[in-house]
């Protein structure tokens, strides 16, 4: 049975790595507020009960879906370059650029839309996607450099909890701001302020690695570096062929596709489903949209803390932990979607509970397949994630468009929502089956920075570099 690194026996306590962890959490929170706010903002921008307001636009459901999905066009295009930029220059400058660019775009969007209409909104969303594409690959890269192996699961759960809290805050905040005298424009101005403030914190308190941080002590730096599984001080050549011919990597891609399709369905269309399908007011639908994301945050925190304890105490292997958490996420989403398929506006409370279960259970992915990239290759985890995210986020573009096609411009028709939900449930179960059958948590031999040299000289030396010691 797999055992934790013996370094884990020594606990250093709180230090600069916790400040770094908090900063990474704030980045995800701020950028996901910017990403998800349009789901509510677009309802206010197209609220035809205020048709005499010059800031309200007559965009049909298909146009709205095109606007919402346009973010992911830029997101897909920059995924792999974003991962490579983070690998070459470090996560700090890349994420800082994203924060500043997103802040500027949000600040100017309300003025631009008056002149360019929905097309300019699409262009701004594409730019947001291009600049945010680096976020998760950069964060993966930073986690690999800042967290000892035995702290990776629990603290990464806190970091990625930021994206759930960002979504959770964005929905009610956007609904509240849209209801003010300034209307939907205030949403973008407030978010711009949040992004610029986060950029200032990130600039002052973060670093690419422990060795570059201005406040870290030598003791904590040594503690972190002894527990790392990544190579340091060497520019690594990415083993593209080895990555793309690894079965375990493609198991992650399949899981990633399933997770994206399910997540994006709710991320883009949940406010519309609540307002039009369940006939809940815009302000209330924005608030209720936050509940499933609260469930995701709780699921993410519980799974990462509990999973790490199960592994470190030797109760489950690392692979068993990853499969357990991945399955809870997909099965929970499937059950929630099936329930949603057979209820309507007369069962609002049950629908909200089903939504919360469906999305809340996906928080367990934070201790499941999402960390398996680092399990397979601590050195190339960020690059691997960027490849997988690029492929899987094709679903981010297609899902809103297919949903719009099925709904036929009538989001009040519950029978059409049923088709959407059942198709998504089927995709979720197929994705889980792929992970359960083909996933692995073994560190790959090509993760060794000297893999190619050893292959040429002595095949028997092909063991992963910096392999953690084990105890019997």
Short mmCIF file of C-alpha atoms in Angstrom, two decimals:
data_model
loop_
_atom_site.label_atom_id
_atom_site.label_comp_id
_atom_site.label_asym_id
_atom_site.label_seq_id
_atom_site.Cartn_x
_atom_site.Cartn_y
_atom_site.Cartn_z
CA UNK A 1 0.00 0.00 0.00
CA UNK A 2 1.18 3.51 -0.86
CA UNK A 3 2.46 5.44 2.11
CA UNK A 4 3.04 9.16 2.59
CA UNK A 5 6.48 10.69 2.41
CA UNK A 6 8.40 10.30 5.68
CA UNK A 7 9.02 14.05 5.61
CA UNK A 8 5.40 14.41 6.61
CA UNK A 9 6.29 13.29 10.13
CA UNK A 10 7.76 16.75 10.78
CA UNK A 11 5.24 19.60 10.89
CA UNK A 12 6.55 23.10 10.39
CA UNK A 13 3.39 25.02 11.32
CA UNK A 14 2.08 28.19 9.77
CA UNK A 15 4.33 30.26 7.53
CA UNK A 16 4.74 32.07 4.24
CA UNK A 17 3.40 29.12 2.23
CA UNK A 18 0.04 29.80 3.88
CA UNK A 19 0.17 33.42 2.73
CA UNK A 20 0.96 32.16 -0.78
CA UNK A 21 -1.96 29.72 -0.52
CA UNK A 22 -4.30 32.54 0.51
CA UNK A 23 -3.12 34.72 -2.39
CA UNK A 24 -3.74 31.92 -4.89
CA UNK A 25 -7.21 31.43 -3.40
CA UNK A 26 -7.98 35.15 -3.82
CA UNK A 27 -6.85 34.99 -7.46
CA UNK A 28 -9.28 32.20 -8.25
CA UNK A 29 -12.06 33.93 -6.33
CA UNK A 30 -11.61 37.27 -8.13
CA UNK A 31 -11.20 35.84 -11.63
CA UNK A 32 -14.16 33.49 -11.26
CA UNK A 33 -16.32 36.39 -10.09
CA UNK A 34 -15.38 38.09 -13.35
CA UNK A 35 -16.01 34.91 -15.34
CA UNK A 36 -19.41 33.99 -13.92
CA UNK A 37 -21.00 37.41 -13.43
CA UNK A 38 -22.33 37.63 -16.99
CA UNK A 39 -24.75 34.74 -16.36
CA UNK A 40 -26.79 37.15 -14.19
CA UNK A 41 -25.75 40.39 -15.90
CA UNK A 42 -27.07 39.24 -19.27
CA UNK A 43 -30.52 38.66 -17.77
CA UNK A 44 -30.54 42.28 -16.59
CA UNK A 45 -29.14 43.49 -19.92
CA UNK A 46 -32.03 41.78 -21.75
CA UNK A 47 -34.84 42.41 -19.23
CA UNK A 48 -37.65 43.41 -21.62
CA UNK A 49 -39.90 44.49 -18.74
CA UNK A 50 -37.66 47.59 -18.84
CA UNK A 51 -37.69 47.93 -22.63
CA UNK A 52 -37.75 51.75 -22.39
CA UNK A 53 -34.36 51.72 -20.69
CA UNK A 54 -31.65 52.52 -23.30
CA UNK A 55 -29.32 50.11 -21.49
CA UNK A 56 -31.60 47.12 -22.14
CA UNK A 57 -31.07 45.11 -25.33
CA UNK A 58 -33.37 42.83 -27.31
CA UNK A 59 -31.09 39.80 -27.64
CA UNK A 60 -32.82 36.44 -28.04
CA UNK A 61 -31.78 33.22 -26.29
CA UNK A 62 -29.51 32.12 -29.15
CA UNK A 63 -27.64 35.43 -29.07
CA UNK A 64 -27.32 35.22 -25.29
CA UNK A 65 -25.91 31.68 -25.57
CA UNK A 66 -23.41 32.86 -28.16
CA UNK A 67 -22.28 35.67 -25.84
CA UNK A 68 -21.97 33.35 -22.85
CA UNK A 69 -20.06 30.67 -24.75
CA UNK A 70 -17.69 33.15 -26.44
CA UNK A 71 -15.53 33.27 -23.30
CA UNK A 72 -14.52 29.68 -23.91
CA UNK A 73 -13.35 30.34 -27.47
CA UNK A 74 -10.50 32.45 -26.09
CA UNK A 75 -10.11 30.08 -23.16
CA UNK A 76 -9.48 27.10 -25.45
CA UNK A 77 -7.12 28.93 -27.80
CA UNK A 78 -4.77 30.02 -25.00
CA UNK A 79 -4.84 26.89 -22.84
CA UNK A 80 -1.63 25.22 -24.00
CA UNK A 81 0.32 28.48 -24.54
CA UNK A 82 -0.84 29.57 -21.08
CA UNK A 83 0.52 26.39 -19.50
CA UNK A 84 3.84 26.81 -21.32
CA UNK A 85 4.11 30.46 -20.25
CA UNK A 86 3.57 29.46 -16.62
CA UNK A 87 6.19 26.74 -16.94
CA UNK A 88 8.73 29.12 -18.45
CA UNK A 89 8.16 32.36 -16.55
CA UNK A 90 6.47 31.12 -13.39
CA UNK A 91 2.91 31.54 -12.23
CA UNK A 92 3.21 34.97 -10.61
CA UNK A 93 3.68 37.25 -13.66
CA UNK A 94 1.27 35.25 -15.79
CA UNK A 95 -1.55 35.45 -13.23
CA UNK A 96 -0.78 39.13 -12.55
CA UNK A 97 -1.23 39.85 -16.25
CA UNK A 98 -4.58 38.05 -16.18
CA UNK A 99 -5.82 40.07 -13.19
CA UNK A 100 -4.86 43.39 -14.75
CA UNK A 101 -6.21 42.55 -18.20
CA UNK A 102 -9.53 41.33 -16.79
CA UNK A 103 -9.82 44.47 -14.68
CA UNK A 104 -9.35 46.74 -17.68
CA UNK A 105 -11.83 44.78 -19.82
CA UNK A 106 -14.53 44.84 -17.12
CA UNK A 107 -13.98 48.57 -16.57
CA UNK A 108 -14.50 49.51 -20.24
CA UNK A 109 -17.14 46.95 -21.29
CA UNK A 110 -20.21 49.04 -20.22
CA UNK A 111 -19.03 51.90 -22.43
CA UNK A 112 -18.13 49.72 -25.40
CA UNK A 113 -21.44 47.85 -25.56
CA UNK A 114 -23.30 51.08 -26.36
CA UNK A 115 -21.39 51.30 -29.64
CA UNK A 116 -20.69 47.70 -30.58
CA UNK A 117 -23.77 45.83 -29.35
CA UNK A 118 -23.65 42.12 -28.60
CA UNK A 119 -20.69 41.64 -30.94
CA UNK A 120 -18.44 43.79 -28.74
CA UNK A 121 -19.59 41.87 -25.67
CA UNK A 122 -18.53 38.66 -27.44
CA UNK A 123 -15.15 40.20 -28.25
CA UNK A 124 -14.63 41.23 -24.62
CA UNK A 125 -15.60 37.78 -23.41
CA UNK A 126 -13.13 36.17 -25.83
CA UNK A 127 -10.39 38.44 -24.43
CA UNK A 128 -11.39 37.46 -20.90
CA UNK A 129 -11.08 33.80 -21.93
CA UNK A 130 -7.67 34.35 -23.53
CA UNK A 131 -6.29 35.97 -20.38
CA UNK A 132 -7.92 33.57 -17.92
CA UNK A 133 -6.73 30.46 -19.76
CA UNK A 134 -3.46 30.59 -17.82
CA UNK A 135 -5.13 30.60 -14.41
CA UNK A 136 -5.45 26.91 -13.53
CA UNK A 137 -2.24 25.73 -15.28
CA UNK A 138 -0.33 28.52 -13.50
CA UNK A 139 -1.93 27.60 -10.19
CA UNK A 140 -1.03 23.94 -10.72
CA UNK A 141 2.57 25.01 -11.42
CA UNK A 142 2.69 27.14 -8.26
CA UNK A 143 1.19 24.39 -6.11
CA UNK A 144 3.92 22.02 -7.29
CA UNK A 145 6.60 24.51 -6.19
CA UNK A 146 5.08 25.62 -2.90
CA UNK A 147 3.43 22.62 -1.23
CA UNK A 148 5.23 19.58 0.18
CA UNK A 149 3.71 16.32 -1.06
CA UNK A 150 1.99 15.52 2.25
CA UNK A 151 0.23 18.93 2.28
CA UNK A 152 -0.73 18.99 -1.39
CA UNK A 153 -4.27 17.60 -1.22
CA UNK A 154 -5.55 19.60 1.74
CA UNK A 155 -4.11 22.99 0.78
CA UNK A 156 -4.90 22.63 -2.91
CA UNK A 157 -8.47 22.05 -1.78
CA UNK A 158 -8.40 25.44 -0.07
CA UNK A 159 -6.89 27.10 -3.14
CA UNK A 160 -9.38 25.66 -5.60
CA UNK A 161 -12.16 26.39 -3.14
CA UNK A 162 -11.60 29.97 -4.29
CA UNK A 163 -13.26 29.30 -7.64
CA UNK A 164 -16.37 27.91 -5.91
CA UNK A 165 -16.56 30.89 -3.57
CA UNK A 166 -16.06 33.18 -6.57
CA UNK A 167 -19.09 31.67 -8.27
CA UNK A 168 -21.02 31.68 -5.01
CA UNK A 169 -20.34 35.38 -4.40
CA UNK A 170 -20.78 36.44 -8.02
CA UNK A 171 -24.40 35.37 -8.43
CA UNK A 172 -26.05 37.23 -5.51
CA UNK A 173 -23.62 40.15 -5.84
CA UNK A 174 -24.51 40.56 -9.51
CA UNK A 175 -28.22 40.28 -8.73
CA UNK A 176 -27.94 42.95 -6.03
CA UNK A 177 -25.92 45.33 -8.20
CA UNK A 178 -28.22 44.85 -11.19
CA UNK A 179 -31.12 45.98 -9.00
CA UNK A 180 -29.49 49.34 -8.21
CA UNK A 181 -30.13 52.62 -10.01
CA UNK A 182 -26.99 52.20 -12.14
CA UNK A 183 -28.14 48.69 -13.10
CA UNK A 184 -26.02 46.03 -14.75
CA UNK A 185 -23.17 48.46 -15.49
CA UNK A 186 -22.30 48.59 -11.80
CA UNK A 187 -21.61 44.83 -11.89
CA UNK A 188 -18.64 45.35 -14.19
CA UNK A 189 -17.31 48.42 -12.37
CA UNK A 190 -17.32 46.67 -9.00
CA UNK A 191 -15.67 43.55 -10.44
CA UNK A 192 -12.95 45.71 -12.03
CA UNK A 193 -12.23 47.16 -8.58
CA UNK A 194 -12.01 43.66 -7.06
CA UNK A 195 -9.57 42.55 -9.76
CA UNK A 196 -7.27 45.56 -9.36
CA UNK A 197 -7.23 45.14 -5.56
CA UNK A 198 -6.40 41.44 -5.93
CA UNK A 199 -3.59 42.30 -8.35
CA UNK A 200 -2.06 44.63 -5.73
CA UNK A 201 -2.16 41.89 -3.06
CA UNK A 202 -0.70 39.33 -5.48
CA UNK A 203 2.15 41.67 -6.46
CA UNK A 204 3.24 42.33 -2.89
CA UNK A 205 2.68 39.01 -1.10
CA UNK A 206 3.38 36.26 -3.67
CA UNK A 207 6.36 34.70 -5.44
CA UNK A 208 7.04 32.06 -8.09
CA UNK A 209 8.82 29.81 -5.58
CA UNK A 210 9.92 29.77 -1.92
CA UNK A 211 13.43 30.82 -2.95
CA UNK A 212 12.06 34.04 -4.48
CA UNK A 213 9.79 35.14 -1.62
CA UNK A 214 10.95 38.19 0.28
CA UNK A 215 9.49 37.17 3.65
CA UNK A 216 10.27 33.44 3.90
CA UNK A 217 12.67 32.08 6.50
CA UNK A 218 15.46 29.66 5.64
CA UNK A 219 13.86 27.05 7.88
CA UNK A 220 10.52 27.10 6.10
CA UNK A 221 12.21 27.24 2.69
CA UNK A 222 14.19 24.09 3.54
CA UNK A 223 11.07 22.40 4.93
CA UNK A 224 9.15 23.04 1.69
CA UNK A 225 11.95 22.06 -0.67
CA UNK A 226 12.62 18.77 1.14
CA UNK A 227 8.99 17.78 0.68
CA UNK A 228 8.68 18.73 -2.99
CA UNK A 229 8.47 16.22 -5.82
CA UNK A 230 9.47 18.67 -8.54
CA UNK A 231 12.89 19.29 -10.01
CA UNK A 232 14.42 22.69 -9.32
CA UNK A 233 17.02 24.82 -11.05
CA UNK A 234 16.62 23.08 -14.41
CA UNK A 235 14.73 24.11 -17.54
CA UNK A 236 12.73 21.01 -18.35
CA UNK A 237 12.03 19.87 -21.89
CA UNK A 238 8.40 18.80 -22.16
CA UNK A 239 8.09 15.10 -23.15
CA UNK A 240 5.11 15.66 -25.46
CA UNK A 241 5.12 12.20 -27.03
CA UNK A 242 5.30 10.44 -23.65
CA UNK A 243 2.45 12.53 -22.24
CA UNK A 244 0.21 11.92 -25.25
CA UNK A 245 0.85 8.16 -25.26
CA UNK A 246 0.11 7.68 -21.55
CA UNK A 247 -3.20 5.87 -20.97
CA UNK A 248 -3.66 7.44 -17.54
CA UNK A 249 -3.51 10.91 -19.08
CA UNK A 250 -6.35 10.12 -21.49
CA UNK A 251 -8.43 8.76 -18.61
CA UNK A 252 -8.09 12.24 -17.11
CA UNK A 253 -9.10 13.86 -20.39
CA UNK A 254 -12.28 11.77 -20.54
CA UNK A 255 -13.14 12.72 -16.95
CA UNK A 256 -12.34 16.33 -17.67
CA UNK A 257 -14.69 16.42 -20.67
CA UNK A 258 -17.55 14.99 -18.61
CA UNK A 259 -16.96 17.43 -15.79
CA UNK A 260 -16.81 20.45 -18.11
CA UNK A 261 -20.06 19.58 -19.90
CA UNK A 262 -21.94 19.24 -16.61
CA UNK A 263 -20.33 22.23 -14.94
CA UNK A 264 -20.79 24.58 -17.92
CA UNK A 265 -24.46 23.65 -18.26
CA UNK A 266 -25.06 25.06 -14.79
CA UNK A 267 -22.43 27.78 -14.97
CA UNK A 268 -23.99 29.34 -18.08
CA UNK A 269 -27.66 28.38 -17.92
CA UNK A 270 -28.54 28.00 -14.23
CA UNK A 271 -29.75 31.63 -13.80
CA UNK A 272 -31.90 31.22 -16.94
CA UNK A 273 -33.27 27.86 -15.74
CA UNK A 274 -34.18 29.32 -12.36
CA UNK A 275 -35.83 32.45 -13.76
CA UNK A 276 -37.51 31.05 -16.87
CA UNK A 277 -37.88 27.33 -16.15
CA UNK A 278 -38.72 27.50 -12.45
CA UNK A 279 -40.26 31.00 -12.69
CA UNK A 280 -38.19 32.54 -9.91
CA UNK A 281 -37.56 36.31 -10.04
CA UNK A 282 -34.20 37.62 -11.32
CA UNK A 283 -33.07 38.87 -7.92
CA UNK A 284 -34.10 35.65 -6.16
CA UNK A 285 -32.72 33.43 -8.94
CA UNK A 286 -29.35 35.18 -8.64
CA UNK A 287 -29.30 34.52 -4.90
CA UNK A 288 -30.45 30.90 -5.24
CA UNK A 289 -27.82 30.32 -7.94
CA UNK A 290 -25.22 30.72 -5.19
CA UNK A 291 -26.46 27.75 -3.16
CA UNK A 292 -25.10 24.99 -5.45
CA UNK A 293 -21.70 26.72 -5.50
CA UNK A 294 -21.76 26.82 -1.71
CA UNK A 295 -22.33 23.07 -1.87
CA UNK A 296 -19.35 22.75 -4.22
CA UNK A 297 -17.13 24.69 -1.84
CA UNK A 298 -18.16 22.49 1.09
CA UNK A 299 -17.71 19.31 -0.97
CA UNK A 300 -14.30 20.47 -2.12
CA UNK A 301 -13.10 21.27 1.41
CA UNK A 302 -14.47 18.09 3.01
CA UNK A 303 -13.13 15.79 0.28
CA UNK A 304 -9.60 17.22 0.22
CA UNK A 305 -9.22 17.17 4.01
CA UNK A 306 -10.76 13.72 4.45
CA UNK A 307 -9.00 12.17 1.45
CA UNK A 308 -5.58 13.34 2.64
CA UNK A 309 -6.18 11.82 6.08
CA UNK A 310 -7.30 8.49 4.57
CA UNK A 311 -4.14 8.35 2.47
CA UNK A 312 -1.64 9.62 5.04
CA UNK A 313 -2.94 7.15 7.63
CA UNK A 314 -2.70 4.29 5.13
CA UNK A 315 -6.42 3.43 4.99
CA UNK A 316 -6.65 3.86 1.20
CA UNK A 317 -4.16 4.01 -1.63
CA UNK A 318 -3.81 7.28 -3.49
CA UNK A 319 -5.57 5.81 -6.54
CA UNK A 320 -8.47 4.58 -4.38
CA UNK A 321 -8.84 8.08 -2.91
CA UNK A 322 -8.88 9.65 -6.37
CA UNK A 323 -11.44 7.13 -7.71
CA UNK A 324 -13.69 7.48 -4.66
CA UNK A 325 -13.84 11.27 -4.88
CA UNK A 326 -14.22 11.31 -8.66
CA UNK A 327 -17.11 8.83 -8.50
CA UNK A 328 -18.91 10.76 -5.76
CA UNK A 329 -18.74 13.82 -8.01
CA UNK A 330 -20.09 12.16 -11.15
CA UNK A 331 -22.71 9.96 -9.46
CA UNK A 332 -23.99 12.88 -7.39
CA UNK A 333 -24.30 15.07 -10.48
CA UNK A 334 -26.08 12.29 -12.38
CA UNK A 335 -28.64 11.71 -9.63
CA UNK A 336 -29.31 15.43 -9.29
CA UNK A 337 -29.82 15.80 -13.04
CA UNK A 338 -32.23 12.85 -13.17
CA UNK A 339 -34.33 14.40 -10.39
CA UNK A 340 -34.35 17.77 -12.18
CA UNK A 341 -35.52 16.05 -15.36
CA UNK A 342 -38.87 15.10 -13.86
CA UNK A 343 -39.91 18.13 -11.81
CA UNK A 344 -41.14 21.60 -12.75
CA UNK A 345 -41.92 25.05 -11.29
CA UNK A 346 -44.46 23.55 -8.90
CA UNK A 347 -41.57 21.83 -7.08
CA UNK A 348 -39.18 24.76 -6.66
CA UNK A 349 -37.78 23.60 -3.31
CA UNK A 350 -37.02 20.08 -4.56
CA UNK A 351 -35.40 21.55 -7.68
CA UNK A 352 -33.10 23.79 -5.61
CA UNK A 353 -32.13 20.81 -3.42
CA UNK A 354 -31.43 18.69 -6.52
CA UNK A 355 -29.33 21.49 -8.04
CA UNK A 356 -27.35 21.82 -4.83
CA UNK A 357 -26.72 18.07 -4.67
CA UNK A 358 -25.77 17.90 -8.35
CA UNK A 359 -23.21 20.69 -8.15
CA UNK A 360 -22.26 20.20 -4.50
CA UNK A 361 -21.11 16.64 -5.11
CA UNK A 362 -18.81 17.82 -7.91
CA UNK A 363 -16.73 19.59 -5.25
CA UNK A 364 -15.29 16.13 -4.58
CA UNK A 365 -13.48 16.35 -7.92
CA UNK A 366 -11.04 18.64 -6.09
CA UNK A 367 -9.60 15.55 -4.40
CA UNK A 368 -10.27 13.34 -7.40
CA UNK A 369 -9.16 13.51 -11.01
CA UNK A 370 -8.21 17.20 -10.84
CA UNK A 371 -5.19 16.35 -8.67
CA UNK A 372 -4.25 13.28 -10.70
CA UNK A 373 -2.27 15.43 -13.13
CA UNK A 374 0.19 16.18 -10.34
CA UNK A 375 0.14 12.51 -9.25
CA UNK A 376 1.23 11.41 -12.72
CA UNK A 377 3.82 14.14 -13.15
CA UNK A 378 4.64 16.83 -10.58
CA UNK A 379 7.05 18.42 -13.05
CA UNK A 380 4.65 18.58 -15.99
CA UNK A 381 1.27 18.64 -14.19
CA UNK A 382 0.52 22.20 -15.27
CA UNK A 383 1.27 21.46 -18.92
CA UNK A 384 -0.78 18.26 -18.81
CA UNK A 385 -3.70 20.11 -17.30
CA UNK A 386 -3.52 22.78 -20.00
CA UNK A 387 -3.65 20.14 -22.76
CA UNK A 388 -6.60 18.38 -21.13
CA UNK A 389 -8.37 21.66 -20.40
CA UNK A 390 -7.93 22.74 -24.02
CA UNK A 391 -9.53 19.55 -25.30
CA UNK A 392 -12.31 19.37 -22.74
CA UNK A 393 -13.33 23.01 -23.02
CA UNK A 394 -14.52 22.44 -26.55
CA UNK A 395 -17.52 21.30 -24.52
CA UNK A 396 -17.69 24.77 -22.96
CA UNK A 397 -18.39 26.25 -26.38
CA UNK A 398 -20.67 23.48 -27.62
CA UNK A 399 -22.79 22.95 -24.47
CA UNK A 400 -24.55 26.38 -24.41
CA UNK A 401 -25.14 26.21 -28.17
CA UNK A 402 -26.61 22.68 -28.01
CA UNK A 403 -28.70 23.68 -24.99
CA UNK A 404 -30.05 26.68 -26.90
CA UNK A 405 -30.83 24.45 -29.90
CA UNK A 406 -32.75 21.98 -27.72
CA UNK A 407 -34.66 24.75 -25.92
CA UNK A 408 -35.62 26.33 -29.28
CA UNK A 409 -35.62 29.86 -27.83
CA UNK A 410 -38.17 28.76 -25.19
CA UNK A 411 -36.42 28.33 -21.80
CA UNK A 412 -39.84 28.07 -20.09
CA UNK A 413 -40.45 24.59 -21.59
CA UNK A 414 -39.57 22.09 -18.84
CA UNK A 415 -39.84 19.10 -21.21
CA UNK A 416 -36.96 20.52 -23.26
CA UNK A 417 -34.88 21.07 -20.12
CA UNK A 418 -35.50 17.37 -19.38
CA UNK A 419 -33.75 16.39 -22.61
CA UNK A 420 -30.78 18.63 -21.73
CA UNK A 421 -30.48 17.18 -18.22
CA UNK A 422 -30.73 13.52 -19.26
CA UNK A 423 -28.12 13.90 -22.01
CA UNK A 424 -25.76 15.53 -19.51
CA UNK A 425 -26.39 12.76 -16.97
CA UNK A 426 -25.42 10.13 -19.55
CA UNK A 427 -22.20 11.97 -20.40
CA UNK A 428 -21.34 12.17 -16.68
CA UNK A 429 -21.64 8.41 -16.19
CA UNK A 430 -19.53 7.66 -19.27
CA UNK A 431 -16.82 10.02 -18.00
CA UNK A 432 -16.78 8.32 -14.60
CA UNK A 433 -16.53 4.88 -16.22
CA UNK A 434 -13.48 6.02 -18.20
CA UNK A 435 -11.70 7.18 -15.07
CA UNK A 436 -12.58 4.07 -13.04
CA UNK A 437 -11.30 1.74 -15.79
CA UNK A 438 -8.10 3.45 -16.92
CA UNK A 439 -6.90 5.93 -14.27
CA UNK A 440 -3.61 5.54 -12.41
CA UNK A 441 -1.89 7.46 -9.61
CA UNK A 442 1.61 6.14 -10.35
CA UNK A 443 4.25 8.73 -11.05
CA UNK A 444 5.36 8.29 -14.64
CA UNK A 445 8.96 7.45 -15.49
CA UNK A 446 9.17 10.32 -17.99
CA UNK A 447 8.58 12.79 -15.14
CA UNK A 448 12.28 12.34 -14.38
CA UNK A 449 14.09 15.38 -15.88
CA UNK A 450 16.94 13.05 -16.88
CA UNK A 451 14.63 10.47 -18.46
CA UNK A 452 15.94 10.80 -22.02
CA UNK A 453 19.59 10.67 -20.95
CA UNK A 454 18.99 7.58 -18.81
CA UNK A 455 17.06 5.90 -21.60
CA UNK A 456 20.06 6.26 -23.88
CA UNK A 457 22.59 5.04 -21.31
CA UNK A 458 21.00 2.55 -18.95
CA UNK A 459 17.33 1.53 -19.16
CA UNK A 460 17.49 0.09 -15.63
CA UNK A 461 17.93 3.58 -14.24
CA UNK A 462 14.54 4.70 -15.49
CA UNK A 463 12.86 5.50 -12.17
CA UNK A 464 10.95 8.70 -11.39
CA UNK A 465 13.23 11.43 -10.05
CA UNK A 466 12.88 12.52 -6.43
CA UNK A 467 10.74 9.49 -5.65
CA UNK A 468 9.39 9.78 -2.10
CA UNK A 469 10.83 7.34 0.42
CA UNK A 470 8.49 4.64 1.65
CA UNK A 471 8.18 2.83 4.89
CA UNK A 472 7.34 -0.75 5.30
#
